[in-house]
Coordinates of C-alpha atoms in Angstrom, one line a residue:
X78 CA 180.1 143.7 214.9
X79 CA 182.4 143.5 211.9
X80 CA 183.4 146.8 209.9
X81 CA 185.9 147.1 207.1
X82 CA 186.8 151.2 206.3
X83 CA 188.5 151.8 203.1
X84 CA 189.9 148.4 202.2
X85 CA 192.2 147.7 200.0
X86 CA 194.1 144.6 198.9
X87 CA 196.8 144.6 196.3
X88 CA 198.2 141.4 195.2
X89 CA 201.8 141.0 193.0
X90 CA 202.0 138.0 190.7
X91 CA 204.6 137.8 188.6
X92 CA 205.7 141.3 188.7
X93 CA 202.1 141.9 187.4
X94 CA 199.8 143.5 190.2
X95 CA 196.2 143.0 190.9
X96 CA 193.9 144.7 193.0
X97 CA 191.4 142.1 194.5
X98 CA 189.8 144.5 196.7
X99 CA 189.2 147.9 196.0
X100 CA 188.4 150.6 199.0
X101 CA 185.7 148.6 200.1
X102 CA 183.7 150.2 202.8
X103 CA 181.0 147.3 205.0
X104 CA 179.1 147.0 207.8
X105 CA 177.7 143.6 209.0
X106 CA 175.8 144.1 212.3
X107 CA 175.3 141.7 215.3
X108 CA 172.8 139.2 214.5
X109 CA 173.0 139.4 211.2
X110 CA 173.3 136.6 208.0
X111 CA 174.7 138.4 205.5
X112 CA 175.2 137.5 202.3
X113 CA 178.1 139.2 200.4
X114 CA 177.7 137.8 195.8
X115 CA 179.8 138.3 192.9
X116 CA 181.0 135.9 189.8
X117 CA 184.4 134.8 190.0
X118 CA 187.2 136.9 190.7
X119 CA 184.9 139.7 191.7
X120 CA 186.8 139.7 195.4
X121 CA 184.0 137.8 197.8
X122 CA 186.5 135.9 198.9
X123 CA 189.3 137.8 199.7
X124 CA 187.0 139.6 201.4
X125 CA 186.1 136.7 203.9
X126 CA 189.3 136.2 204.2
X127 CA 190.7 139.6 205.6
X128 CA 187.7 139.2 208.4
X129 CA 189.7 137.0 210.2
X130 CA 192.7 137.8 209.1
X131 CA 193.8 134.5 207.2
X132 CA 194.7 137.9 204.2
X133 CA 195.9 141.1 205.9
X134 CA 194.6 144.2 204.2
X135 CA 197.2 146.2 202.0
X136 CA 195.4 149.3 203.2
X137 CA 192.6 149.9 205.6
X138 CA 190.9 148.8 208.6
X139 CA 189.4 145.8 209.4
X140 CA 187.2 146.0 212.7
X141 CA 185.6 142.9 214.2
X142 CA 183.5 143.4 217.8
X143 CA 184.9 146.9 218.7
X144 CA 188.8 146.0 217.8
X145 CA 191.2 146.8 215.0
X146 CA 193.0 143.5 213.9
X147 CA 195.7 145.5 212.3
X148 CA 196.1 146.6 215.7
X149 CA 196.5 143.5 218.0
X150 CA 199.7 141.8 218.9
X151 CA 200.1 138.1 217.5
X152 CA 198.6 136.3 220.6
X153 CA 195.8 139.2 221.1
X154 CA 194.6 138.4 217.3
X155 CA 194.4 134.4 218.2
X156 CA 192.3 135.5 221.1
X157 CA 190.0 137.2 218.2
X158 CA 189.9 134.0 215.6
X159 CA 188.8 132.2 217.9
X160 CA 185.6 133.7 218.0
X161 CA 185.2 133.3 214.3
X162 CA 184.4 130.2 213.2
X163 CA 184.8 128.8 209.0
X164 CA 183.4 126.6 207.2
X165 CA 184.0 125.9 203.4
X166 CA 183.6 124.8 199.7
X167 CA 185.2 121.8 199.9
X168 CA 185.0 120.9 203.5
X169 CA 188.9 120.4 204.6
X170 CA 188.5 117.5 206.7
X171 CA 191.1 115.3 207.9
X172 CA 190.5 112.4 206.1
X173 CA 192.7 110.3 208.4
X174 CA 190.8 110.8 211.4
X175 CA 187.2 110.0 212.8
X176 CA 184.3 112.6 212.6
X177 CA 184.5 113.0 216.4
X178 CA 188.3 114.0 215.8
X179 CA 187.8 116.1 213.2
X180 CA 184.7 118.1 215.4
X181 CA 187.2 117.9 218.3
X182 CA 190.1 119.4 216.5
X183 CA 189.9 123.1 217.7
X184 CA 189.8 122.1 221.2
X185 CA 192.2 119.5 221.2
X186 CA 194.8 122.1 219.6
X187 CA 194.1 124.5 222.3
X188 CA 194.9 122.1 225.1
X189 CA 191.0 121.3 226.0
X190 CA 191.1 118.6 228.8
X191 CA 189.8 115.1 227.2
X192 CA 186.6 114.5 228.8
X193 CA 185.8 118.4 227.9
X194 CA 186.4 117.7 224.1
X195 CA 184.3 114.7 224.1
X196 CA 181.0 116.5 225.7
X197 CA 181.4 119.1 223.4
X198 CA 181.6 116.8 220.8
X199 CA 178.9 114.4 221.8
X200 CA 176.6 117.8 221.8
X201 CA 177.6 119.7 218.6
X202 CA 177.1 116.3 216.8
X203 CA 173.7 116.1 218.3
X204 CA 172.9 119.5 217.1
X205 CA 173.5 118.9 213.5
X206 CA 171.8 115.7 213.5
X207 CA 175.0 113.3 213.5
X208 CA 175.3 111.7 217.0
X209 CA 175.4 108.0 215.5
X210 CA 178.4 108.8 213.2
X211 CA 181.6 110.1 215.5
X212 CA 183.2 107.0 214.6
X213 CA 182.9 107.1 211.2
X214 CA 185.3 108.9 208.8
X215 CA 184.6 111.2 206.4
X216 CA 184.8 108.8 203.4
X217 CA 182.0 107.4 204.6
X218 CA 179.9 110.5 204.7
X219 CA 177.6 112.2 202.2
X220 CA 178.4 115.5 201.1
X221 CA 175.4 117.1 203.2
X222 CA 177.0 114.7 206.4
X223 CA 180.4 116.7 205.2
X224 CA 179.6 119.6 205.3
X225 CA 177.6 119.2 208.9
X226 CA 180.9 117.9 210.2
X227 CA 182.5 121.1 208.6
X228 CA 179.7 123.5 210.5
X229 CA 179.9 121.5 214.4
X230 CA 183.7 121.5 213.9
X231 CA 183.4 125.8 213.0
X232 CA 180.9 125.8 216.3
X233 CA 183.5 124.2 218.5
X234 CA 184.9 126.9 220.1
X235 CA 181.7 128.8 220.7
X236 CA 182.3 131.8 218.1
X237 CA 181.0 134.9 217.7
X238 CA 180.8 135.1 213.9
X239 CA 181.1 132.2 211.3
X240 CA 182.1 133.0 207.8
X241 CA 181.1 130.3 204.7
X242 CA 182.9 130.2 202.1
X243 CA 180.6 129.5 198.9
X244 CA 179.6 126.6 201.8
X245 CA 176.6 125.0 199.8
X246 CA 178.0 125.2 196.4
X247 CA 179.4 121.2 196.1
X248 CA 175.9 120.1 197.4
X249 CA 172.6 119.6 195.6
X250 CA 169.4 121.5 195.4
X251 CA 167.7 119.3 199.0
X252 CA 170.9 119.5 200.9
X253 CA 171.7 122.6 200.2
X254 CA 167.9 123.8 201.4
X255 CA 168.9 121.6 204.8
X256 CA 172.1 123.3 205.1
X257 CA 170.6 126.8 204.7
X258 CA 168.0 125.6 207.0
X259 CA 170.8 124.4 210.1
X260 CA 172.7 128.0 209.5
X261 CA 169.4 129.8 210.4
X262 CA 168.7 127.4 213.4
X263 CA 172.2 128.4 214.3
X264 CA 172.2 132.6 213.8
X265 CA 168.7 132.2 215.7
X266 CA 169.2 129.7 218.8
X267 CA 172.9 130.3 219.0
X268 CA 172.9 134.3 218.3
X269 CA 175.9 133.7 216.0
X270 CA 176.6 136.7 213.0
X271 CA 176.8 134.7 210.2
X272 CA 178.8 135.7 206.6
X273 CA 177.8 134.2 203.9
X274 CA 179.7 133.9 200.2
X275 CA 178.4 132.8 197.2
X276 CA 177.4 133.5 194.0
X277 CA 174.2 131.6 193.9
X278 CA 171.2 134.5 194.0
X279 CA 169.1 131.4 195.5
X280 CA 171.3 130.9 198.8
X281 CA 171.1 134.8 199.7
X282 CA 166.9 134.8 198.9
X283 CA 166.9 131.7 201.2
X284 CA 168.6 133.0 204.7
X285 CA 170.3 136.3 203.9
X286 CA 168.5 139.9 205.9
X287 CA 171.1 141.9 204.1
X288 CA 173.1 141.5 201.4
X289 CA 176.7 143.2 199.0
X290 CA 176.7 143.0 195.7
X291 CA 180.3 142.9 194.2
X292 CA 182.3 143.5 190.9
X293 CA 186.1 143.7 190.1
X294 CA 186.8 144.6 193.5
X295 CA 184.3 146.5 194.2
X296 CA 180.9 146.6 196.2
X297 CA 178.3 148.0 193.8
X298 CA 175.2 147.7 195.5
X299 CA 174.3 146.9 199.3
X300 CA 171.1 147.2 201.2
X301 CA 168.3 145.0 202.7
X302 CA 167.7 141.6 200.8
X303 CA 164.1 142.6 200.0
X304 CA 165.3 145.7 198.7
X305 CA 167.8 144.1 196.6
X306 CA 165.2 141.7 195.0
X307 CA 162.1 144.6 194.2
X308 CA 164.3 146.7 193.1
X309 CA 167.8 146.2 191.9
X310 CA 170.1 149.6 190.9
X311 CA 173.1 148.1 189.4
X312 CA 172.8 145.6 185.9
X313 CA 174.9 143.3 187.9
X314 CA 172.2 143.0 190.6
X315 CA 170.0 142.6 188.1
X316 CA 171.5 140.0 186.1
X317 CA 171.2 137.7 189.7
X318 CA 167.8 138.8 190.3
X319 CA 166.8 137.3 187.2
X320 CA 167.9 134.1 187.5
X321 CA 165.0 134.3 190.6
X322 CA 163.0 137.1 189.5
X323 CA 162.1 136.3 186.0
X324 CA 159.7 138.8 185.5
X325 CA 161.2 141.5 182.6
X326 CA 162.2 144.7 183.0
X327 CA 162.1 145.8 179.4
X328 CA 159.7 149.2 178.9
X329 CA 155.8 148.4 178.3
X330 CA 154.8 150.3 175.2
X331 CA 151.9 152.9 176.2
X332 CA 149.0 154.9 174.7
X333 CA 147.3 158.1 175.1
X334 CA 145.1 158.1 178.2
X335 CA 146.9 154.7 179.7
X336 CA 149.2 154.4 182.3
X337 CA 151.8 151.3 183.4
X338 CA 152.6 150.8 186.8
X339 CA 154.9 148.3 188.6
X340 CA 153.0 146.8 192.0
X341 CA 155.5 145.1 194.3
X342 CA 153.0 143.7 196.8
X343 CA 153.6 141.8 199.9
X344 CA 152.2 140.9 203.7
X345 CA 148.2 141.7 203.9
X346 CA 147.7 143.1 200.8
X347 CA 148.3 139.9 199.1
X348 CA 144.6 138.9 200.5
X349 CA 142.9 142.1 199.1
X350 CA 141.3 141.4 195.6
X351 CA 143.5 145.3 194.8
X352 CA 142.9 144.4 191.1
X353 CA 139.2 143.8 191.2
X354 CA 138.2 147.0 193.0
X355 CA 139.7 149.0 190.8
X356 CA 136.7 148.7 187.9
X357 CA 133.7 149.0 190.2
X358 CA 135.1 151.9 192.6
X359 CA 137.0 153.9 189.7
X360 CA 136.1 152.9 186.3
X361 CA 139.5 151.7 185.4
X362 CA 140.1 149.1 182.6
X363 CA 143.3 146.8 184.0
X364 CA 145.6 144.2 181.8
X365 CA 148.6 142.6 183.7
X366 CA 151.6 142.5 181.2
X367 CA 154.2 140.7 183.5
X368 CA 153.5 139.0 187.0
X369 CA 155.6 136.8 189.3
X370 CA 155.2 135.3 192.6
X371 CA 158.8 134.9 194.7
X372 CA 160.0 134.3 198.6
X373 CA 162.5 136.0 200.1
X374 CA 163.4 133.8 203.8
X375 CA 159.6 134.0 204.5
X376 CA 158.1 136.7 202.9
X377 CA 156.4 136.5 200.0
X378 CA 156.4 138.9 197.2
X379 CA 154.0 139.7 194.2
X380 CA 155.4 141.7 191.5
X381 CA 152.8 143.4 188.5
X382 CA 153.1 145.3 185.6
X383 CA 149.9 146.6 185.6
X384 CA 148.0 148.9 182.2
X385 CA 145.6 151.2 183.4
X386 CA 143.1 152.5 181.2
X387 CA 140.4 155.5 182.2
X388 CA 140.1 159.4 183.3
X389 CA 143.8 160.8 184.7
X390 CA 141.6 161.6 187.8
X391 CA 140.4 158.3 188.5
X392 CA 143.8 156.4 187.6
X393 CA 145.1 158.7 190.1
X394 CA 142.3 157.9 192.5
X395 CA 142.9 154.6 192.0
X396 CA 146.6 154.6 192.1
X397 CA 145.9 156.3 196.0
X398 CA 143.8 153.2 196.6
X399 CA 146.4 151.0 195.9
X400 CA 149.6 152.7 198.2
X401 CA 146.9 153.0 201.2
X402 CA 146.3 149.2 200.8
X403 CA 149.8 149.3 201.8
X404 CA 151.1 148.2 197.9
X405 CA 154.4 150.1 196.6
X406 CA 153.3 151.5 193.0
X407 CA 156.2 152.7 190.6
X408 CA 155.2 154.2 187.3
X409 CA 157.1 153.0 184.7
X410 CA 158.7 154.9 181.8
X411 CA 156.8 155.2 178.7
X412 CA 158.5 153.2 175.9
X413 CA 158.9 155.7 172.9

């Protein structure tokens, strides 16, 4: 659906160059919501922004549903945006003008008849729960209503994709959750790819099936969100897991004849009693050092530090137990 192959993009500021974007290789497949994080300045956004071509790459190819954007004429590329729809930050509305008109402002600049921009209207208003406030204007709206009025207006032209650009990070905690929560109604009943920015670790556990992990420029860590939140590679990975995840990842101090293992434990086993089977059926003393309970979209996730105490044979017995009860077990290094 959307690949970029050796990106680069190089800006010049005052005779001073900067490199925003730095061979950046992605893939975002159909269907997906994918979330792409970083702090400031780390790139997410001129990353978005070379998708549909608002930035043109300084090298590299940017691919979007089979088709090289660097290669299209001018009207061929229009034909392309159109099937990506944006929604962002701040909301760009047209203050001046009614919610209806600012929903109805795609179609009406590509020379929609009127009765055919006011159906479509009428329906994407219904769909994200504003059908009694066309006639208002956006003064008049909450930031939540905003932002709703941002997303119909992005669906107006039935895209493909739609990008959001940091698109819950002026709202609060409940309308952000709502938000997230019309997004996913929309990539699931609408079959629309969906990009995500932000740098809030809390929007990608929410909706995002995949997520890129950038720095400086650079993506540093990419994979399955699940993946990403058991078990983070790079420290700035880590350093958003945490604010989720706040289980530590410091060394447990071990002993002659104990062993520590990390459990990450998730659909039926979390209804097993894994723990309490462990004494009776192979003699092992347990103590948890570190636990913590998180979702990611709907699966929840148990994560232990576990001390095992007994005969190597039976920790490994009941370290067998444990992985064909379906639980992932990583020993961790001794601290010495």
């Amino acid at each position: 659906m959307i690949q970029l192959r050796n990106v680069t993009k190089v800006y010049t500021r005052a005779k001073k160059t900067i490199t925003a974007l730095d061979g950046i290789n992605l893939q975002i497949d159909k269907g997906d919501i994918f979330g792409v994080i970083g702090y400031s300045g780390a790139g997410k956004s001129t990353l978005i922004r070379l998708i549909n071509y608002l930035e043109r790459p300084t090298s590299g190819d940017v691919e979007v549903d089979g088709l090289v954007l660097g290669d299209r004429s001018p009207s061929q590329l229009r034909e392309v945006k159109r099937e990506i729809g944006m929604i962002f930050q701040h909301f760009n509305l047209l203050e001046s003008r009614t919610v209806s008109h600012n929903v109805g402002m795609p179609l009406i600049l590509a020379g929609k008849p009127k009765h055919e921009v006011e159906a479509r209207v009428a329906e994407l208003l219904a769909f994200v729960g504003l059908e009694d406030r066309g006639a208002s204007y956006p003064s008049e709206l909450s930031g939540g209503q905003k932002q709703r009025v941002g997303i119909a207006r992005a669906l107006a032209s039935n895209p493909k994709i739609l990008l959001c650009d940091e698109a819950t990070s002026a709202l609060d905690p409940e309308t952000t959750r709502s938000i997230l929560a019309l997004l996913q109604r929309i990539n699931r009943e609408l079959n629309i790819t969906i990009v995500l920015i932000t740098h809030e670790m809390s929007v990608i556990q929410e909706i995002c099936n995949r997520v890129a992990v950038m720095e400086n420029g650079h993506i540093v860590e990419e994979g399955r969100a699940l993946d990403i939140f058991l078990r983070p590679g790079h420290q700035t990975t880590r350093n958003f897991v945490r604010t989720i995840m706040s289980i530590d990842d410091e060394p447990v101090a071990q002993v002659d004849g104990e062993r520590v293992v990390r459990l990450e434990v998730l659909g039926d086993a979390l209804g097993e009693p894994f723990i309490d089977r462990l004494k009776p059926d192979f003699g092992l003393r347990t103590h948890i050092e570190r636990a913590n309970t998180v979702y990611v979209q709907q699966t929840k996730i148990l994560v232990l530090v576990l001390r095992l105490s007994g005969e190597p044979g039976a920790i490994d017995a009941g370290i067998a137990y444990l992985e064909s009860a379906g639980i992932t077990v990583l020993e961790e290094s001794a601290d010495v």
